[in-house]
Amino acid sequence: MFLNGTMLALAIKKKMGTETAQKILIYGMATSLFLLFCLCFWLYWARHGSPVAPHSTSGVGTIIEGKVLINGTTSIGRIDDDFVCATLDWWPPQKCDYKTCSWGRTSLLNLDLNNVILLNAIKAFSPLKIRLGGTLQDRVIYQSNEQQPCSPFVQSNSDLLYFSEGCLPLTRWDELNNFFKKAGAVVVFGLNELRGKTINSGSAEGAWNSSNAESLMRYTVNQGYTIQGWELGNELSGNGIGATVSADQYASDINTLHDTVQNIYGFDDKPVVMGPGGFFEENWFREFIQKTTKSLQVVTHHIYNLGPGNSKHLIDVILDPSFLDSISRKYSRLQSILKNSGTKAVAWVGEAGGAFNSGHNLVTNTFVFSFWYLDQLGMASSFDTKTFCRQTLVGGNYGLLDTNTFVPNPDYYSALLWHRLMGNNVLSTSFSGTNKIRAYAHCSKNTQGITLLLINLDGYATVQVRVSAENATGPGISPLQDPRTKFARVSRGSKIANLTREEYHLTPKDGDLHSQIMLLNEKMLTVDSSGVIPPLEPINVSHSDPITIAPFSIVFVQIPYINFSVCN
């Protein structure tokens, strides 16, 4: 560009003189510099100003100021101490989806119970609630004595769900219970609801035959094994998966299960009766709950709102605030049914893998899935859900642990932080400044104060957050300037000049949302050579500093100097 301008000036010099040529040369250089500036600006905007690709975080971005408002007048929900739950399934290695077989040896029948990482991963929760069940639970026979033949599942295109019936040997039941006792797990077990039924055109008809389940329960009691709950059936409600049971018949079967539990367990601390373990369909659930008000203690439903595991749009919907909000109606409608039915039953999410058919490798087992998972934990708890069971602890492409190595995936650490930091009482929380921040708050667990969960779905903007709280108490808490509000904020007075909060910042390795390695405060989380789960250590931040949330990141914030009476 400069060369062409110079040559042009020399040519003009011969015809028009030196002065004119110099002017043209200066004009040409100025024009070239302007064009070069425009090119550089365009390249900068293309990299930093355009929408960020969903697989990685960006570099320099904008800074947004936001405010989280927490109303501590009352709790809007209350979760169990062991709210975080994970599942173990029955799928054998032959279970494949989209020409990929992702289950390996993670079935209840062949899981390596001697794996030290598996043991330590469960122990770290102290306790972890584990739900034993899944699609094939309605094809399981329980061995009643050691002389009875007991065969595993066999793949068969002519059978329901494409597998034959499989058998749970008593020796394996012993091994599982001994392992769970050693790991300190809390166990719920899914029973076969199709036992005794005839299936006609997808409709399972007839009463539940409880004799085989009763045999397993009696053996369990005689061996001294502890089961927190017995759940009847898996995904047979509404339209069902493979088969469907009417709400009226299902309610009758639940009543039978209740009577069976009452007869077998003679002591006061009886296991809870749970069901139906299916997808929420309002009319079906309403009839079912209304007919089980005396027998059902836990209503379980499943969440797979992201669609099939082979979807090409999983990350798009995970990062879409409007899509994440859309599931709230199901939580709300279920709570409405429970409140209006006269039942004392509570709601659990009994199984949630997000994307059905075993999830999606390098999406549902990577950092990006923690956006969906933690948002679901926050949303479910805000609608008074007592327990949330993740599909799976290990197995498929959505395990908290890797299917082959048992090494924790990012969601394992997200779950563990939630379990350790988020207390029982759920606080009403709202955020202003951007719709890309998801905000949830609870009373802190086993300590004073509150814990915030903030999720930044924006890959470009860093968000600096200030906290305001209604009806809060504590040193240095002062009312906001507007006398019409009851909100309070942390003052900068000398009384708490030295107070700090604890922050846990979660990011993906190398900024890659598809990474299976999570960073906590910029340090990689990995098990050591002995299979020990790493410590989860916070950083201390002054109360006067805003909470800074990096693009595409998550932060838990434990704030000891904001207290509510509802948390005491």
GROMACS .gro file of C-alpha atoms in nm, residues 82-288:
model
  207
   82ASP     CA    1  -2.845  -3.542   5.209
   83PHE     CA    2  -3.019  -3.349   4.931
   84VAL     CA    3  -2.746  -3.448   4.684
   85CYS     CA    4  -2.812  -3.800   4.562
   86ALA     CA    5  -2.673  -4.013   4.280
   87THR     CA    6  -2.796  -4.327   4.108
   88LEU     CA    7  -2.651  -4.667   4.029
   89ASP     CA    8  -2.819  -4.845   3.739
   90TRP     CA    9  -2.874  -5.197   3.608
   91TRP     CA   10  -2.753  -5.149   3.249
   92PRO     CA   11  -2.508  -5.420   3.134
   93PRO     CA   12  -2.212  -5.348   2.902
   94GLN     CA   13  -2.429  -5.431   2.598
   95LYS     CA   14  -2.641  -5.118   2.651
   96CYS     CA   15  -2.561  -4.892   2.354
   97ASP     CA   16  -2.701  -4.565   2.219
   98TYR     CA   17  -2.624  -4.404   1.885
   99LYS     CA   18  -2.371  -4.683   1.812
  100THR     CA   19  -2.181  -4.602   2.133
  101CYS     CA   20  -2.165  -4.833   2.436
  102SER     CA   21  -2.091  -4.616   2.738
  103TRP     CA   22  -2.181  -4.824   3.042
  104GLY     CA   23  -1.890  -5.063   3.078
  105ARG     CA   24  -1.888  -5.250   3.408
  106THR     CA   25  -2.100  -5.008   3.610
  107SER     CA   26  -2.410  -5.220   3.661
  108LEU     CA   27  -2.526  -5.308   4.010
  109LEU     CA   28  -2.445  -5.665   3.909
  110ASN     CA   29  -2.082  -5.611   3.802
  111LEU     CA   30  -1.960  -5.280   3.953
  112ASP     CA   31  -1.610  -5.310   4.104
  113LEU     CA   32  -1.682  -5.261   4.473
  114ASN     CA   33  -1.311  -5.285   4.553
  115ASN     CA   34  -1.221  -4.970   4.363
  116VAL     CA   35  -1.065  -4.728   4.612
  117ILE     CA   36  -1.164  -4.414   4.420
  118LEU     CA   37  -1.528  -4.525   4.418
  119LEU     CA   38  -1.515  -4.585   4.792
  120ASN     CA   39  -1.345  -4.252   4.865
  121ALA     CA   40  -1.578  -4.061   4.634
  122ILE     CA   41  -1.881  -4.180   4.831
  123LYS     CA   42  -1.715  -4.138   5.170
  124ALA     CA   43  -1.634  -3.773   5.095
  125PHE     CA   44  -2.003  -3.683   5.121
  126SER     CA   45  -2.057  -3.845   5.457
  127PRO     CA   46  -2.323  -3.938   5.362
  128LEU     CA   47  -2.413  -3.969   4.994
  129LYS     CA   48  -2.768  -4.079   4.921
  130ILE     CA   49  -2.772  -4.343   4.646
  131ARG     CA   50  -3.075  -4.458   4.452
  132LEU     CA   51  -3.046  -4.811   4.314
  133GLY     CA   52  -3.261  -4.846   4.008
  134GLY     CA   53  -3.328  -4.749   3.649
  135THR     CA   54  -3.503  -4.870   3.338
  136LEU     CA   55  -3.427  -5.240   3.385
  137GLN     CA   56  -3.543  -5.249   3.748
  138ASP     CA   57  -3.884  -5.359   3.619
  139ARG     CA   58  -3.713  -5.662   3.464
  140VAL     CA   59  -3.528  -5.772   3.781
  141ILE     CA   60  -3.604  -6.089   3.978
  142TYR     CA   61  -3.467  -6.119   4.332
  143GLN     CA   62  -3.315  -6.453   4.422
  144SER     CA   63  -3.508  -6.596   4.718
  145ASN     CA   64  -3.256  -6.868   4.810
  146GLU     CA   65  -2.907  -6.959   4.696
  147GLN     CA   66  -3.028  -7.278   4.527
  148GLN     CA   67  -3.256  -7.084   4.291
  149PRO     CA   68  -3.109  -7.031   3.940
  150CYS     CA   69  -3.011  -6.665   3.892
  151SER     CA   70  -2.919  -6.549   3.542
  152PRO     CA   71  -2.797  -6.202   3.428
  153PHE     CA   72  -2.963  -5.982   3.168
  154VAL     CA   73  -2.931  -6.099   2.808
  155GLN     CA   74  -2.982  -5.868   2.513
  156SER     CA   75  -3.291  -5.968   2.318
  157ASN     CA   76  -3.474  -5.764   2.055
  158SER     CA   77  -3.794  -5.959   2.119
  159ASP     CA   78  -3.813  -5.873   2.491
  160LEU     CA   79  -3.947  -5.563   2.662
  161LEU     CA   80  -3.678  -5.293   2.669
  162TYR     CA   81  -3.466  -5.525   2.451
  163PHE     CA   82  -3.332  -5.727   2.742
  164SER     CA   83  -3.443  -6.048   2.909
  165GLU     CA   84  -3.523  -6.056   3.276
  166GLY     CA   85  -3.217  -6.049   3.500
  167CYS     CA   86  -3.164  -6.179   3.851
  168LEU     CA   87  -3.012  -6.020   4.161
  169PRO     CA   88  -2.821  -6.292   4.350
  170LEU     CA   89  -2.840  -6.282   4.728
  171THR     CA   90  -2.460  -6.292   4.744
  172ARG     CA   91  -2.443  -5.976   4.532
  173TRP     CA   92  -2.704  -5.810   4.751
  174ASP     CA   93  -2.481  -5.891   5.048
  175GLU     CA   94  -2.177  -5.743   4.874
  176LEU     CA   95  -2.363  -5.425   4.782
  177ASN     CA   96  -2.496  -5.367   5.131
  178ASN     CA   97  -2.161  -5.433   5.293
  179PHE     CA   98  -2.000  -5.186   5.055
  180PHE     CA   99  -2.261  -4.917   5.121
  181LYS     CA  100  -2.220  -4.961   5.495
  182LYS     CA  101  -1.843  -4.923   5.459
  183ALA     CA  102  -1.887  -4.613   5.243
  184GLY     CA  103  -2.147  -4.460   5.474
  185ALA     CA  104  -2.408  -4.433   5.198
  186VAL     CA  105  -2.782  -4.385   5.244
  187VAL     CA  106  -2.965  -4.627   5.014
  188VAL     CA  107  -3.305  -4.630   4.844
  189PHE     CA  108  -3.402  -4.924   4.624
  190GLY     CA  109  -3.629  -4.941   4.319
  191LEU     CA  110  -3.859  -5.243   4.304
  192ASN     CA  111  -4.003  -5.425   4.001
  193GLU     CA  112  -4.356  -5.285   3.948
  194LEU     CA  113  -4.429  -5.506   3.645
  195ARG     CA  114  -4.412  -5.828   3.846
  196GLY     CA  115  -4.739  -6.014   3.794
  197LYS     CA  116  -4.870  -5.779   3.523
  198THR     CA  117  -4.968  -5.856   3.166
  199ILE     CA  118  -4.864  -5.611   2.896
  200ASN     CA  119  -5.112  -5.549   2.617
  201SER     CA  120  -5.019  -5.295   2.349
  202GLY     CA  121  -4.788  -5.119   2.592
  203SER     CA  122  -5.039  -5.108   2.877
  204ALA     CA  123  -4.937  -5.307   3.188
  205GLU     CA  124  -5.255  -5.449   3.339
  206GLY     CA  125  -5.333  -5.629   3.662
  207ALA     CA  126  -5.228  -5.594   4.025
  208TRP     CA  127  -4.866  -5.594   4.139
  209ASN     CA  128  -4.743  -5.930   4.269
  210SER     CA  129  -4.548  -5.830   4.579
  211SER     CA  130  -4.425  -6.178   4.680
  212ASN     CA  131  -4.076  -6.150   4.527
  213ALA     CA  132  -4.025  -5.799   4.669
  214GLU     CA  133  -4.147  -5.919   5.008
  215SER     CA  134  -3.890  -6.200   5.000
  216LEU     CA  135  -3.610  -5.947   4.934
  217MET     CA  136  -3.733  -5.718   5.212
  218ARG     CA  137  -3.747  -5.996   5.469
  219TYR     CA  138  -3.396  -6.108   5.378
  220THR     CA  139  -3.277  -5.746   5.404
  221VAL     CA  140  -3.428  -5.707   5.752
  222ASN     CA  141  -3.292  -6.042   5.872
  223GLN     CA  142  -2.941  -5.944   5.757
  224GLY     CA  143  -2.962  -5.610   5.935
  225TYR     CA  144  -2.924  -5.402   5.618
  226THR     CA  145  -3.063  -5.049   5.627
  227ILE     CA  146  -3.274  -4.922   5.337
  228GLN     CA  147  -3.409  -4.568   5.368
  229GLY     CA  148  -3.680  -4.612   5.109
  230TRP     CA  149  -3.845  -4.864   4.878
  231GLU     CA  150  -3.951  -4.714   4.545
  232LEU     CA  151  -4.198  -4.892   4.317
  233GLY     CA  152  -4.139  -4.887   3.942
  234ASN     CA  153  -3.939  -4.681   3.695
  235GLU     CA  154  -4.087  -4.454   3.427
  236LEU     CA  155  -4.420  -4.636   3.399
  237SER     CA  156  -4.634  -4.331   3.477
  238GLY     CA  157  -4.821  -4.134   3.211
  239ASN     CA  158  -4.711  -4.247   2.867
  240GLY     CA  159  -4.436  -4.458   3.020
  241ILE     CA  160  -4.113  -4.597   2.873
  242GLY     CA  161  -4.170  -4.945   2.733
  243ALA     CA  162  -4.495  -4.987   2.924
  244THR     CA  163  -4.744  -4.777   3.116
  245VAL     CA  164  -4.955  -4.832   3.427
  246SER     CA  165  -5.274  -4.635   3.492
  247ALA     CA  166  -5.275  -4.392   3.784
  248ASP     CA  167  -5.553  -4.586   3.955
  249GLN     CA  168  -5.370  -4.921   3.935
  250TYR     CA  169  -5.038  -4.764   4.034
  251ALA     CA  170  -5.202  -4.613   4.343
  252SER     CA  171  -5.341  -4.954   4.437
  253ASP     CA  172  -4.995  -5.107   4.399
  254ILE     CA  173  -4.840  -4.836   4.618
  255ASN     CA  174  -5.099  -4.912   4.885
  256THR     CA  175  -4.991  -5.277   4.866
  257LEU     CA  176  -4.626  -5.176   4.905
  258HIS     CA  177  -4.716  -4.964   5.206
  259ASP     CA  178  -4.894  -5.256   5.372
  260THR     CA  179  -4.600  -5.485   5.296
  261VAL     CA  180  -4.351  -5.245   5.456
  262GLN     CA  181  -4.574  -5.207   5.760
  263ASN     CA  182  -4.597  -5.583   5.804
  264ILE     CA  183  -4.227  -5.659   5.760
  265TYR     CA  184  -4.076  -5.371   5.954
  266GLY     CA  185  -4.197  -5.402   6.311
  267PHE     CA  186  -4.003  -5.106   6.450
  268ASP     CA  187  -4.084  -4.738   6.439
  269ASP     CA  188  -3.811  -4.627   6.200
  270LYS     CA  189  -3.961  -4.777   5.886
  271PRO     CA  190  -3.838  -4.714   5.531
  272VAL     CA  191  -4.039  -4.461   5.332
  273VAL     CA  192  -4.263  -4.567   5.046
  274MET     CA  193  -4.175  -4.395   4.718
  275GLY     CA  194  -4.310  -4.366   4.365
  276PRO     CA  195  -4.383  -4.345   4.078
  277GLY     CA  196  -4.033  -4.259   3.952
  278GLY     CA  197  -4.154  -4.129   3.617
  279PHE     CA  198  -4.192  -3.821   3.403
  280PHE     CA  199  -4.430  -3.559   3.537
  281GLU     CA  200  -4.766  -3.552   3.362
  282GLU     CA  201  -5.000  -3.332   3.560
  283ASN     CA  202  -5.331  -3.519   3.533
  284TRP     CA  203  -5.174  -3.859   3.593
  285PHE     CA  204  -4.978  -3.736   3.897
  286ARG     CA  205  -5.280  -3.557   4.042
  287GLU     CA  206  -5.493  -3.874   4.036
  288PHE     CA  207  -5.207  -4.088   4.166
   0.00000   0.00000   0.00000
